[in-house]
JSON list of C-alpha atoms in Angstrom, two decimals:
[
{"chain": "R", "resi": 149, "resn": "UNK", "atom": "CA", "xyz": [0.13, 0.04, -0.29]},
{"chain": "R", "resi": 150, "resn": "UNK", "atom": "CA", "xyz": [1.27, 3.39, -0.93]},
{"chain": "R", "resi": 151, "resn": "UNK", "atom": "CA", "xyz": [2.50, 5.68, 2.15]},
{"chain": "R", "resi": 152, "resn": "UNK", "atom": "CA", "xyz": [0.52, 8.48, 1.51]},
{"chain": "R", "resi": 153, "resn": "UNK", "atom": "CA", "xyz": [-2.76, 6.18, 1.42]},
{"chain": "R", "resi": 154, "resn": "UNK", "atom": "CA", "xyz": [-1.31, 4.44, 4.52]},
{"chain": "R", "resi": 155, "resn": "UNK", "atom": "CA", "xyz": [-0.90, 7.60, 6.74]},
{"chain": "R", "resi": 156, "resn": "UNK", "atom": "CA", "xyz": [-3.25, 10.69, 6.74]},
{"chain": "R", "resi": 157, "resn": "UNK", "atom": "CA", "xyz": [-2.15, 14.48, 6.66]},
{"chain": "R", "resi": 158, "resn": "UNK", "atom": "CA", "xyz": [-1.64, 14.42, 10.49]},
{"chain": "R", "resi": 159, "resn": "UNK", "atom": "CA", "xyz": [0.84, 11.69, 10.52]},
{"chain": "R", "resi": 160, "resn": "UNK", "atom": "CA", "xyz": [2.90, 14.21, 8.11]},
{"chain": "R", "resi": 161, "resn": "UNK", "atom": "CA", "xyz": [2.68, 17.54, 10.02]},
{"chain": "R", "resi": 162, "resn": "UNK", "atom": "CA", "xyz": [4.24, 14.93, 13.16]},
{"chain": "R", "resi": 163, "resn": "UNK", "atom": "CA", "xyz": [7.18, 14.48, 11.53]},
{"chain": "R", "resi": 164, "resn": "UNK", "atom": "CA", "xyz": [7.48, 17.83, 10.71]},
{"chain": "R", "resi": 165, "resn": "UNK", "atom": "CA", "xyz": [10.62, 18.44, 14.04]},
{"chain": "R", "resi": 166, "resn": "UNK", "atom": "CA", "xyz": [9.25, 20.56, 16.74]},
{"chain": "R", "resi": 167, "resn": "UNK", "atom": "CA", "xyz": [5.53, 19.51, 16.38]},
{"chain": "R", "resi": 168, "resn": "UNK", "atom": "CA", "xyz": [3.75, 17.44, 19.21]},
{"chain": "R", "resi": 169, "resn": "UNK", "atom": "CA", "xyz": [0.47, 15.79, 19.77]},
{"chain": "R", "resi": 170, "resn": "UNK", "atom": "CA", "xyz": [-1.58, 18.54, 21.22]},
{"chain": "R", "resi": 171, "resn": "UNK", "atom": "CA", "xyz": [-4.59, 16.87, 23.10]},
{"chain": "R", "resi": 172, "resn": "UNK", "atom": "CA", "xyz": [-7.41, 19.79, 23.00]},
{"chain": "R", "resi": 173, "resn": "UNK", "atom": "CA", "xyz": [-8.46, 19.01, 26.32]},
{"chain": "R", "resi": 174, "resn": "UNK", "atom": "CA", "xyz": [-5.62, 20.89, 27.99]},
{"chain": "R", "resi": 175, "resn": "UNK", "atom": "CA", "xyz": [-6.35, 23.49, 25.67]},
{"chain": "R", "resi": 176, "resn": "UNK", "atom": "CA", "xyz": [-8.04, 26.52, 26.41]},
{"chain": "R", "resi": 177, "resn": "UNK", "atom": "CA", "xyz": [-11.66, 27.74, 24.35]},
{"chain": "R", "resi": 178, "resn": "UNK", "atom": "CA", "xyz": [-9.30, 30.40, 22.98]},
{"chain": "R", "resi": 179, "resn": "UNK", "atom": "CA", "xyz": [-6.26, 28.12, 21.98]},
{"chain": "R", "resi": 180, "resn": "UNK", "atom": "CA", "xyz": [-9.28, 25.38, 20.07]},
{"chain": "R", "resi": 181, "resn": "UNK", "atom": "CA", "xyz": [-11.14, 28.25, 18.40]},
{"chain": "R", "resi": 182, "resn": "UNK", "atom": "CA", "xyz": [-7.27, 29.54, 17.62]},
{"chain": "R", "resi": 183, "resn": "UNK", "atom": "CA", "xyz": [-6.67, 26.34, 15.94]},
{"chain": "R", "resi": 184, "resn": "UNK", "atom": "CA", "xyz": [-10.56, 25.70, 14.32]},
{"chain": "R", "resi": 185, "resn": "UNK", "atom": "CA", "xyz": [-10.48, 29.16, 12.54]},
{"chain": "R", "resi": 186, "resn": "UNK", "atom": "CA", "xyz": [-7.39, 27.67, 10.76]},
{"chain": "R", "resi": 187, "resn": "UNK", "atom": "CA", "xyz": [-8.55, 24.15, 10.03]},
{"chain": "R", "resi": 188, "resn": "UNK", "atom": "CA", "xyz": [-11.98, 26.26, 8.74]},
{"chain": "R", "resi": 189, "resn": "UNK", "atom": "CA", "xyz": [-10.28, 28.81, 6.69]},
{"chain": "R", "resi": 190, "resn": "UNK", "atom": "CA", "xyz": [-8.31, 25.93, 4.84]},
{"chain": "R", "resi": 191, "resn": "UNK", "atom": "CA", "xyz": [-11.72, 23.79, 4.24]},
{"chain": "R", "resi": 192, "resn": "UNK", "atom": "CA", "xyz": [-13.00, 26.75, 2.98]},
{"chain": "R", "resi": 193, "resn": "UNK", "atom": "CA", "xyz": [-10.36, 28.27, 0.68]},
{"chain": "R", "resi": 194, "resn": "UNK", "atom": "CA", "xyz": [-10.26, 24.31, -0.43]},
{"chain": "R", "resi": 195, "resn": "UNK", "atom": "CA", "xyz": [-13.75, 24.54, -1.43]},
{"chain": "R", "resi": 196, "resn": "UNK", "atom": "CA", "xyz": [-13.37, 27.43, -3.37]},
{"chain": "R", "resi": 197, "resn": "UNK", "atom": "CA", "xyz": [-10.49, 26.93, -5.51]},
{"chain": "R", "resi": 198, "resn": "UNK", "atom": "CA", "xyz": [-11.75, 23.60, -6.33]},
{"chain": "R", "resi": 199, "resn": "UNK", "atom": "CA", "xyz": [-15.32, 25.55, -7.70]},
{"chain": "R", "resi": 200, "resn": "UNK", "atom": "CA", "xyz": [-12.36, 26.88, -10.50]},
{"chain": "R", "resi": 201, "resn": "UNK", "atom": "CA", "xyz": [-9.57, 28.77, -10.97]},
{"chain": "R", "resi": 202, "resn": "UNK", "atom": "CA", "xyz": [-9.55, 32.60, -10.79]},
{"chain": "R", "resi": 203, "resn": "UNK", "atom": "CA", "xyz": [-8.40, 36.12, -9.97]},
{"chain": "R", "resi": 204, "resn": "UNK", "atom": "CA", "xyz": [-6.85, 35.61, -6.13]},
{"chain": "R", "resi": 205, "resn": "UNK", "atom": "CA", "xyz": [-9.27, 38.66, -5.13]},
{"chain": "R", "resi": 206, "resn": "UNK", "atom": "CA", "xyz": [-12.26, 37.07, -6.13]},
{"chain": "R", "resi": 207, "resn": "UNK", "atom": "CA", "xyz": [-11.42, 33.85, -4.43]},
{"chain": "R", "resi": 208, "resn": "UNK", "atom": "CA", "xyz": [-10.72, 36.08, -1.58]},
{"chain": "R", "resi": 209, "resn": "UNK", "atom": "CA", "xyz": [-14.54, 37.50, -1.31]},
{"chain": "R", "resi": 210, "resn": "UNK", "atom": "CA", "xyz": [-16.04, 34.02, -1.71]},
{"chain": "R", "resi": 211, "resn": "UNK", "atom": "CA", "xyz": [-13.91, 32.36, 1.09]},
{"chain": "R", "resi": 212, "resn": "UNK", "atom": "CA", "xyz": [-14.51, 35.71, 3.12]},
{"chain": "R", "resi": 213, "resn": "UNK", "atom": "CA", "xyz": [-18.56, 35.49, 3.16]},
{"chain": "R", "resi": 214, "resn": "UNK", "atom": "CA", "xyz": [-18.09, 32.26, 4.35]},
{"chain": "R", "resi": 215, "resn": "UNK", "atom": "CA", "xyz": [-15.35, 32.73, 6.88]},
{"chain": "R", "resi": 216, "resn": "UNK", "atom": "CA", "xyz": [-16.82, 35.94, 8.52]},
{"chain": "R", "resi": 217, "resn": "UNK", "atom": "CA", "xyz": [-18.50, 35.45, 11.97]},
{"chain": "R", "resi": 218, "resn": "UNK", "atom": "CA", "xyz": [-22.09, 36.59, 10.85]},
{"chain": "R", "resi": 219, "resn": "UNK", "atom": "CA", "xyz": [-22.33, 33.13, 8.66]},
{"chain": "R", "resi": 220, "resn": "UNK", "atom": "CA", "xyz": [-19.97, 31.07, 11.32]},
{"chain": "R", "resi": 221, "resn": "UNK", "atom": "CA", "xyz": [-22.33, 31.95, 13.54]},
{"chain": "R", "resi": 222, "resn": "UNK", "atom": "CA", "xyz": [-25.27, 31.27, 11.06]},
{"chain": "R", "resi": 223, "resn": "UNK", "atom": "CA", "xyz": [-23.74, 27.91, 10.70]},
{"chain": "R", "resi": 224, "resn": "UNK", "atom": "CA", "xyz": [-23.46, 27.29, 14.16]},
{"chain": "R", "resi": 225, "resn": "UNK", "atom": "CA", "xyz": [-27.43, 27.67, 14.72]},
{"chain": "R", "resi": 226, "resn": "UNK", "atom": "CA", "xyz": [-28.13, 24.92, 12.18]},
{"chain": "R", "resi": 227, "resn": "UNK", "atom": "CA", "xyz": [-25.72, 22.86, 13.17]},
{"chain": "R", "resi": 228, "resn": "UNK", "atom": "CA", "xyz": [-26.56, 22.94, 17.01]},
{"chain": "R", "resi": 229, "resn": "UNK", "atom": "CA", "xyz": [-29.54, 20.29, 16.96]},
{"chain": "R", "resi": 230, "resn": "UNK", "atom": "CA", "xyz": [-27.24, 18.01, 15.90]},
{"chain": "R", "resi": 231, "resn": "UNK", "atom": "CA", "xyz": [-24.25, 18.34, 18.33]},
{"chain": "R", "resi": 232, "resn": "UNK", "atom": "CA", "xyz": [-23.46, 15.62, 21.37]},
{"chain": "R", "resi": 233, "resn": "UNK", "atom": "CA", "xyz": [-23.51, 16.73, 24.65]},
{"chain": "R", "resi": 234, "resn": "UNK", "atom": "CA", "xyz": [-19.42, 17.18, 24.66]},
{"chain": "R", "resi": 235, "resn": "UNK", "atom": "CA", "xyz": [-19.72, 18.88, 22.00]},
{"chain": "R", "resi": 236, "resn": "UNK", "atom": "CA", "xyz": [-22.43, 21.12, 22.72]},
{"chain": "R", "resi": 237, "resn": "UNK", "atom": "CA", "xyz": [-20.10, 21.80, 25.75]},
{"chain": "R", "resi": 238, "resn": "UNK", "atom": "CA", "xyz": [-17.21, 22.23, 23.72]},
{"chain": "R", "resi": 239, "resn": "UNK", "atom": "CA", "xyz": [-18.96, 25.08, 21.69]},
{"chain": "R", "resi": 240, "resn": "UNK", "atom": "CA", "xyz": [-20.56, 26.83, 25.47]},
{"chain": "R", "resi": 241, "resn": "UNK", "atom": "CA", "xyz": [-16.80, 27.30, 26.23]},
{"chain": "R", "resi": 242, "resn": "UNK", "atom": "CA", "xyz": [-15.91, 28.89, 23.50]},
{"chain": "R", "resi": 243, "resn": "UNK", "atom": "CA", "xyz": [-18.74, 31.32, 23.17]},
{"chain": "R", "resi": 244, "resn": "UNK", "atom": "CA", "xyz": [-18.57, 31.80, 26.62]},
{"chain": "R", "resi": 245, "resn": "UNK", "atom": "CA", "xyz": [-14.74, 33.26, 26.57]},
{"chain": "R", "resi": 246, "resn": "UNK", "atom": "CA", "xyz": [-13.33, 36.75, 26.90]},
{"chain": "R", "resi": 247, "resn": "UNK", "atom": "CA", "xyz": [-11.55, 37.09, 23.62]},
{"chain": "R", "resi": 248, "resn": "UNK", "atom": "CA", "xyz": [-9.08, 40.16, 23.84]},
{"chain": "R", "resi": 249, "resn": "UNK", "atom": "CA", "xyz": [-9.87, 41.22, 20.30]},
{"chain": "R", "resi": 250, "resn": "UNK", "atom": "CA", "xyz": [-12.96, 43.25, 20.16]},
{"chain": "R", "resi": 251, "resn": "UNK", "atom": "CA", "xyz": [-15.65, 42.08, 17.28]},
{"chain": "R", "resi": 252, "resn": "UNK", "atom": "CA", "xyz": [-15.12, 44.10, 13.91]},
{"chain": "R", "resi": 253, "resn": "UNK", "atom": "CA", "xyz": [-18.06, 44.74, 12.18]},
{"chain": "R", "resi": 254, "resn": "UNK", "atom": "CA", "xyz": [-19.83, 42.30, 13.53]},
{"chain": "R", "resi": 255, "resn": "UNK", "atom": "CA", "xyz": [-22.30, 42.10, 16.77]},
{"chain": "R", "resi": 256, "resn": "UNK", "atom": "CA", "xyz": [-20.97, 41.00, 19.80]},
{"chain": "R", "resi": 257, "resn": "UNK", "atom": "CA", "xyz": [-23.56, 37.63, 19.43]},
{"chain": "R", "resi": 258, "resn": "UNK", "atom": "CA", "xyz": [-22.35, 36.87, 16.14]},
{"chain": "R", "resi": 259, "resn": "UNK", "atom": "CA", "xyz": [-18.79, 37.05, 17.37]},
{"chain": "R", "resi": 260, "resn": "UNK", "atom": "CA", "xyz": [-19.22, 35.10, 20.27]},
{"chain": "R", "resi": 261, "resn": "UNK", "atom": "CA", "xyz": [-21.10, 32.34, 18.31]},
{"chain": "R", "resi": 262, "resn": "UNK", "atom": "CA", "xyz": [-18.18, 32.09, 15.65]},
{"chain": "R", "resi": 263, "resn": "UNK", "atom": "CA", "xyz": [-15.64, 31.52, 18.65]},
{"chain": "R", "resi": 264, "resn": "UNK", "atom": "CA", "xyz": [-17.59, 28.80, 19.95]},
{"chain": "R", "resi": 265, "resn": "UNK", "atom": "CA", "xyz": [-17.76, 27.73, 16.27]},
{"chain": "R", "resi": 266, "resn": "UNK", "atom": "CA", "xyz": [-13.99, 27.59, 15.92]},
{"chain": "R", "resi": 267, "resn": "UNK", "atom": "CA", "xyz": [-13.37, 25.83, 19.18]},
{"chain": "R", "resi": 268, "resn": "UNK", "atom": "CA", "xyz": [-15.80, 23.42, 18.25]},
{"chain": "R", "resi": 269, "resn": "UNK", "atom": "CA", "xyz": [-13.73, 23.05, 15.29]},
{"chain": "R", "resi": 270, "resn": "UNK", "atom": "CA", "xyz": [-10.71, 22.95, 16.93]},
{"chain": "R", "resi": 271, "resn": "UNK", "atom": "CA", "xyz": [-11.26, 20.28, 19.25]},
{"chain": "R", "resi": 272, "resn": "UNK", "atom": "CA", "xyz": [-12.61, 18.19, 16.95]},
{"chain": "R", "resi": 273, "resn": "UNK", "atom": "CA", "xyz": [-9.66, 18.20, 14.41]},
{"chain": "R", "resi": 274, "resn": "UNK", "atom": "CA", "xyz": [-7.06, 18.06, 17.24]},
{"chain": "R", "resi": 275, "resn": "UNK", "atom": "CA", "xyz": [-9.00, 14.93, 18.81]},
{"chain": "R", "resi": 276, "resn": "UNK", "atom": "CA", "xyz": [-8.83, 13.83, 15.06]},
{"chain": "R", "resi": 277, "resn": "UNK", "atom": "CA", "xyz": [-12.27, 12.84, 14.91]},
{"chain": "R", "resi": 278, "resn": "UNK", "atom": "CA", "xyz": [-12.12, 14.51, 10.93]},
{"chain": "R", "resi": 279, "resn": "UNK", "atom": "CA", "xyz": [-16.00, 12.41, 9.91]},
{"chain": "R", "resi": 280, "resn": "UNK", "atom": "CA", "xyz": [-17.16, 14.20, 12.67]},
{"chain": "R", "resi": 281, "resn": "UNK", "atom": "CA", "xyz": [-15.58, 17.66, 11.60]},
{"chain": "R", "resi": 282, "resn": "UNK", "atom": "CA", "xyz": [-16.46, 17.14, 8.06]},
{"chain": "R", "resi": 283, "resn": "UNK", "atom": "CA", "xyz": [-20.24, 16.25, 8.73]},
{"chain": "R", "resi": 284, "resn": "UNK", "atom": "CA", "xyz": [-21.07, 19.29, 11.12]},
{"chain": "R", "resi": 285, "resn": "UNK", "atom": "CA", "xyz": [-19.33, 21.65, 8.47]},
{"chain": "R", "resi": 286, "resn": "UNK", "atom": "CA", "xyz": [-21.21, 20.03, 5.98]},
{"chain": "R", "resi": 287, "resn": "UNK", "atom": "CA", "xyz": [-24.50, 21.09, 8.14]},
{"chain": "R", "resi": 288, "resn": "UNK", "atom": "CA", "xyz": [-23.47, 23.97, 8.21]},
{"chain": "R", "resi": 289, "resn": "UNK", "atom": "CA", "xyz": [-22.61, 25.00, 4.56]},
{"chain": "R", "resi": 290, "resn": "UNK", "atom": "CA", "xyz": [-25.79, 23.38, 3.66]},
{"chain": "R", "resi": 291, "resn": "UNK", "atom": "CA", "xyz": [-27.98, 25.66, 5.23]},
{"chain": "R", "resi": 292, "resn": "UNK", "atom": "CA", "xyz": [-25.77, 28.60, 3.99]},
{"chain": "R", "resi": 293, "resn": "UNK", "atom": "CA", "xyz": [-26.18, 27.28, 0.91]},
{"chain": "R", "resi": 294, "resn": "UNK", "atom": "CA", "xyz": [-30.12, 26.83, 1.18]},
{"chain": "R", "resi": 295, "resn": "UNK", "atom": "CA", "xyz": [-30.08, 30.79, 2.83]},
{"chain": "R", "resi": 296, "resn": "UNK", "atom": "CA", "xyz": [-28.37, 32.03, -0.73]},
{"chain": "R", "resi": 297, "resn": "UNK", "atom": "CA", "xyz": [-31.34, 29.90, -2.27]},
{"chain": "R", "resi": 298, "resn": "UNK", "atom": "CA", "xyz": [-34.23, 31.73, -1.34]},
{"chain": "R", "resi": 299, "resn": "UNK", "atom": "CA", "xyz": [-33.04, 35.01, -0.86]},
{"chain": "R", "resi": 300, "resn": "UNK", "atom": "CA", "xyz": [-32.51, 34.71, -4.86]}
]
């Protein structure tokens, strides 16, 4: 079997000198949101680039539509009913955390809900629950697509 199929992305990241296994239970909610923001950004950028080669500015505009706090807040509302008790607890911890940086051009409610969303994404990523992570992100993205269709 080819090694790239045998091992996942995580395996290869841990081969980089200095990279260590991280337990999500040892991370604060804001640290989970920090890594979750990056993971979600990578998912969305992969999605957007997969829709066709375009000028980078257009890719950025499309990406921004999904990664802004109001969009994450909207997706989180549609995902909440699908969360397990443990996932909901992680989301709640992230949502209730006091961030050092204020919300920019977003309501404080959307900003906090988005922080909870990112904390949940970070938790699932660090816990290697990739199937669950993609399942929840898919639910959120589907709800955004449905909302966009209704507006048109």
